[in-house]
Amino acid sequence: MNCIAIDDEPLALNIIEEFCRKIDFIHLEAKFTSAIQAIDYISKNKTDLVFLDIQMPHLTGLQFLRTVSSPPMVIFTTAYSDYALEGFNVDAVDYLLKPIAFDRFLKATGKAYNLYNLMQKATQPVAEEQPDKYLLVKVEYTTVKINADDILYIEGLKDYVKIYTGAKFIMTKSTMKHIEEKLPRDKFIRIHKSYIVSVPKIRAIEYNCVTLGEKQIPIGNQYRQGFNELIQRIRL
């Protein structure tokens, strides 16, 4: 992976550079003591990952991310724990507190490398596994792969969704609309403003609800016609 490091402390940059030399899959292409200097570099060079300090003069790390139209993956490197929630909200791969230990640095870059490989695979046409056969969702600072065939139903909770696979669920920050667009349309349907269900896993259908496993899910009035049309097409 092609990486850069941005930190207003030269010593911190030197430590990151030393750590990167020890990891085969990390290639540190450039170092910057100012986020402003890095804006032009990222616009002209392929960058997969940024090691980014948060509290910097003139332009903070978070402000820097907002100026980049398609930001690369980010691992925050900071002396302050106060920004951890903001780091989660911008989908950071990880959040490292200074002084950074090498084993913790290695774990964070390993997460980034796994995510990088998943994204590379998702952008390539592969006959045996198309991208819509699974979801990639963020769970805190980890990206989790969920096979679509394992999903029973999805429940929306304001800014989060719960993805149920049997008795277990995974919670991720997302909207129902975003999740719905990522699912195979021939297998999933939204039957309520708060629920998307797996059609093959429906065990029983009543006028007002469907049953999946032991869970009964209501059918919303505005979704009833579309659901009925789908059921008639596939002849459950």
Coordinates of C-alpha atoms in Angstrom, one line a residue:
M1 CA 0.0 0.0 0.0
N2 CA 1.2 3.5 -0.8
C3 CA 1.1 5.6 2.3
I4 CA 2.0 9.1 3.6
A5 CA 2.4 10.5 7.1
I6 CA 1.2 13.9 8.3
D7 CA 2.4 15.2 11.7
D8 CA 3.7 18.6 12.9
E9 CA 6.2 16.7 15.1
P10 CA 9.3 15.6 13.1
L11 CA 10.1 13.0 15.8
A12 CA 6.7 11.4 15.4
L13 CA 7.2 11.3 11.6
N14 CA 10.6 9.6 12.1
I15 CA 9.0 6.9 14.3
I16 CA 6.3 6.2 11.7
E17 CA 9.0 6.0 9.0
E18 CA 11.0 3.6 11.1
F19 CA 8.0 1.4 11.8
C20 CA 7.0 1.4 8.1
R21 CA 10.4 0.1 7.1
K22 CA 9.7 -3.1 9.1
I23 CA 6.5 -3.9 7.4
D24 CA 6.6 -5.4 3.9
F25 CA 3.2 -4.3 2.7
I26 CA 3.6 -0.6 3.7
H27 CA 5.4 1.8 1.4
L28 CA 5.8 5.3 3.0
E29 CA 6.0 7.6 -0.1
A30 CA 6.1 11.0 1.7
K31 CA 6.1 12.8 5.0
F32 CA 4.6 16.2 5.8
T33 CA 4.8 18.4 8.8
S34 CA 1.7 20.3 7.6
A35 CA -1.7 19.0 6.4
I36 CA -1.7 21.9 3.9
Q37 CA 1.4 20.6 2.2
A38 CA -0.2 17.2 1.7
I39 CA -3.4 18.4 -0.1
D40 CA -1.6 18.9 -3.4
Y41 CA 0.3 15.6 -3.1
I42 CA -2.8 13.5 -2.6
S43 CA -4.5 15.2 -5.6
K44 CA -1.7 14.1 -7.8
N45 CA -0.5 10.8 -6.4
K46 CA -2.2 7.5 -5.6
T47 CA -2.4 7.2 -1.9
D48 CA -4.0 4.2 -0.1
L49 CA -3.4 5.1 3.5
V50 CA -2.6 8.2 5.6
F51 CA -1.1 8.3 9.0
L52 CA -2.7 11.5 10.3
D53 CA -2.1 13.6 13.4
I54 CA -5.3 15.5 14.5
Q55 CA -4.1 18.5 16.5
M56 CA -2.0 20.5 14.1
P57 CA -1.7 24.3 13.5
H58 CA -3.5 26.0 10.6
L59 CA -5.3 22.9 9.4
T60 CA -6.2 20.0 11.8
G61 CA -6.3 16.4 10.6
L62 CA -10.1 16.4 10.6
Q63 CA -10.3 19.6 8.6
F64 CA -7.8 18.1 6.2
L65 CA -10.1 15.1 5.6
R66 CA -13.0 17.4 4.8
T67 CA -11.0 19.1 2.0
V68 CA -10.2 15.8 0.2
S69 CA -13.0 14.7 -2.2
S70 CA -12.2 11.0 -2.0
P71 CA -10.0 10.6 1.1
P72 CA -7.9 7.4 1.4
M73 CA -7.9 5.2 4.4
V74 CA -6.8 6.9 7.6
I75 CA -5.0 5.8 10.8
F76 CA -5.0 8.6 13.3
T77 CA -1.8 9.1 15.3
T78 CA -2.4 11.5 18.1
A79 CA -1.5 12.3 21.7
Y80 CA -5.2 13.0 22.6
S81 CA -7.9 10.5 23.3
D82 CA -10.6 13.1 23.1
Y83 CA -11.0 12.8 19.4
A84 CA -11.7 9.0 19.3
L85 CA -15.5 9.5 18.6
E86 CA -14.8 11.9 15.8
G87 CA -12.3 9.4 14.4
F88 CA -15.1 6.7 14.3
N89 CA -17.5 9.1 12.6
V90 CA -15.1 9.7 9.7
D91 CA -14.6 5.9 9.3
A92 CA -10.9 5.8 10.4
V93 CA -9.3 2.4 10.2
D94 CA -7.8 2.8 13.6
Y95 CA -6.8 5.4 16.3
L96 CA -3.3 5.2 17.7
L97 CA -2.3 7.1 20.9
K98 CA 1.2 8.4 21.2
P99 CA 3.7 7.2 22.2
I100 CA 2.9 4.4 19.7
A101 CA 4.2 0.9 20.3
F102 CA 5.2 -1.1 17.3
D103 CA 2.9 -4.0 18.0
R104 CA -0.1 -1.7 18.1
F105 CA 1.2 0.0 14.9
L106 CA 1.5 -3.4 13.2
K107 CA -2.1 -4.4 14.3
A108 CA -3.5 -1.1 12.9
T109 CA -1.7 -1.4 9.5
G110 CA -2.8 -5.1 9.3
K111 CA -6.4 -3.9 9.6
A112 CA -5.8 -1.4 6.8
Y113 CA -4.1 -4.0 4.6
N114 CA -7.1 -6.4 5.0
L115 CA -9.5 -3.7 4.1
Y116 CA -7.4 -2.7 1.1
N117 CA -7.4 -6.3 -0.2
L118 CA -11.2 -6.5 0.3
M119 CA -11.7 -3.2 -1.6
Q120 CA -9.4 -4.4 -4.4
K121 CA -11.3 -7.6 -4.7
A122 CA -14.7 -5.9 -4.7
T123 CA -13.7 -3.7 -7.6
Q124 CA -12.6 -6.6 -9.8
P125 CA -15.1 -8.8 -11.6
V126 CA -14.9 -12.3 -10.1
A127 CA -17.1 -15.0 -11.6
E128 CA -17.5 -17.1 -8.4
E129 CA -18.3 -14.2 -6.1
Q130 CA -19.9 -10.9 -7.2
P131 CA -19.7 -7.8 -5.0
D132 CA -23.4 -7.9 -4.2
K133 CA -23.1 -11.4 -2.6
Y134 CA -21.8 -9.8 0.6
L135 CA -21.7 -6.5 2.6
L136 CA -18.6 -4.8 4.0
V137 CA -19.7 -2.8 7.1
K138 CA -17.8 -0.9 9.7
V139 CA -18.0 -2.1 13.3
E140 CA -16.1 0.5 15.4
Y141 CA -12.6 0.4 13.8
T142 CA -13.0 -2.9 12.1
T143 CA -14.5 -3.8 8.7
V144 CA -16.6 -6.9 8.8
K145 CA -17.6 -9.0 5.8
I146 CA -21.2 -10.4 5.9
N147 CA -22.4 -12.9 3.3
A148 CA -25.8 -11.9 2.0
D149 CA -27.0 -15.5 2.2
D150 CA -26.5 -15.4 6.0
I151 CA -28.7 -12.4 6.6
L152 CA -32.1 -13.0 8.1
Y153 CA -33.4 -9.4 8.3
I154 CA -32.1 -5.9 8.9
E155 CA -33.5 -3.4 11.4
G156 CA -33.1 0.3 11.2
L157 CA -32.4 2.4 14.4
K158 CA -32.0 6.1 13.5
D159 CA -28.4 6.4 12.3
Y160 CA -27.6 2.8 12.8
V161 CA -28.8 -0.6 11.5
K162 CA -28.8 -4.0 13.0
I163 CA -28.0 -6.9 10.6
Y164 CA -29.3 -10.1 12.0
T165 CA -27.8 -13.4 11.0
G166 CA -29.8 -16.0 13.0
A167 CA -29.8 -15.2 16.7
K168 CA -26.8 -12.8 16.4
F169 CA -26.7 -9.3 15.0
I170 CA -24.0 -6.8 13.9
M171 CA -24.6 -3.1 14.5
T172 CA -23.1 -0.5 12.1
K173 CA -23.5 3.2 11.5
S174 CA -25.5 3.4 8.3
T175 CA -28.9 4.2 6.8
M176 CA -31.6 1.8 5.6
K177 CA -31.4 3.3 2.2
H178 CA -27.7 2.8 1.9
I179 CA -27.9 -0.8 3.0
E180 CA -30.9 -1.5 0.8
E181 CA -28.9 -0.3 -2.3
K182 CA -26.1 -2.8 -1.5
L183 CA -28.3 -5.9 -1.2
P184 CA -29.3 -8.3 -4.1
R185 CA -32.7 -7.0 -5.1
D186 CA -34.0 -10.5 -6.0
K187 CA -33.4 -11.7 -2.5
F188 CA -34.2 -8.8 -0.2
I189 CA -37.1 -6.4 0.1
R190 CA -38.0 -3.6 2.4
I191 CA -41.4 -4.3 4.0
H192 CA -41.4 -1.6 6.7
K193 CA -39.6 1.7 7.2
S194 CA -37.5 -0.1 9.9
Y195 CA -37.1 -3.5 8.3
I196 CA -35.6 -5.2 5.3
V197 CA -36.1 -9.0 5.1
S198 CA -34.5 -11.9 3.2
V199 CA -37.2 -13.3 1.0
P200 CA -35.9 -16.9 0.8
K201 CA -35.8 -17.0 4.6
I202 CA -39.5 -16.0 5.1
R203 CA -41.2 -18.9 7.0
A204 CA -44.8 -17.6 6.9
I205 CA -46.8 -14.7 5.6
E206 CA -49.8 -13.2 7.1
Y207 CA -51.7 -10.1 6.1
N208 CA -49.9 -7.8 8.5
C209 CA -46.6 -9.5 9.1
V210 CA -44.1 -12.1 8.0
T211 CA -42.2 -14.6 10.1
L212 CA -38.5 -15.2 9.8
G213 CA -37.2 -17.8 12.3
E214 CA -38.9 -16.9 15.6
K215 CA -39.3 -13.2 14.7
Q216 CA -42.5 -11.6 13.4
I217 CA -42.0 -8.4 11.4
P218 CA -44.8 -6.0 10.5
I219 CA -45.6 -5.1 6.9
G220 CA -45.9 -1.3 6.5
N221 CA -48.9 0.0 4.5
Q222 CA -46.7 1.8 2.0
Y223 CA -44.6 -1.3 1.3
R224 CA -47.5 -3.8 1.1
Q225 CA -48.1 -3.6 -2.7
G226 CA -44.5 -4.0 -3.6
F227 CA -44.1 -6.9 -1.3
N228 CA -47.2 -8.6 -2.7
E229 CA -46.0 -8.1 -6.2
L230 CA -42.7 -9.7 -5.4
I231 CA -44.3 -12.7 -3.7
Q232 CA -46.5 -13.3 -6.7
R233 CA -43.5 -13.2 -9.1
I234 CA -41.4 -15.7 -7.2
R235 CA -44.5 -17.8 -6.1
L236 CA -43.4 -18.6 -2.6

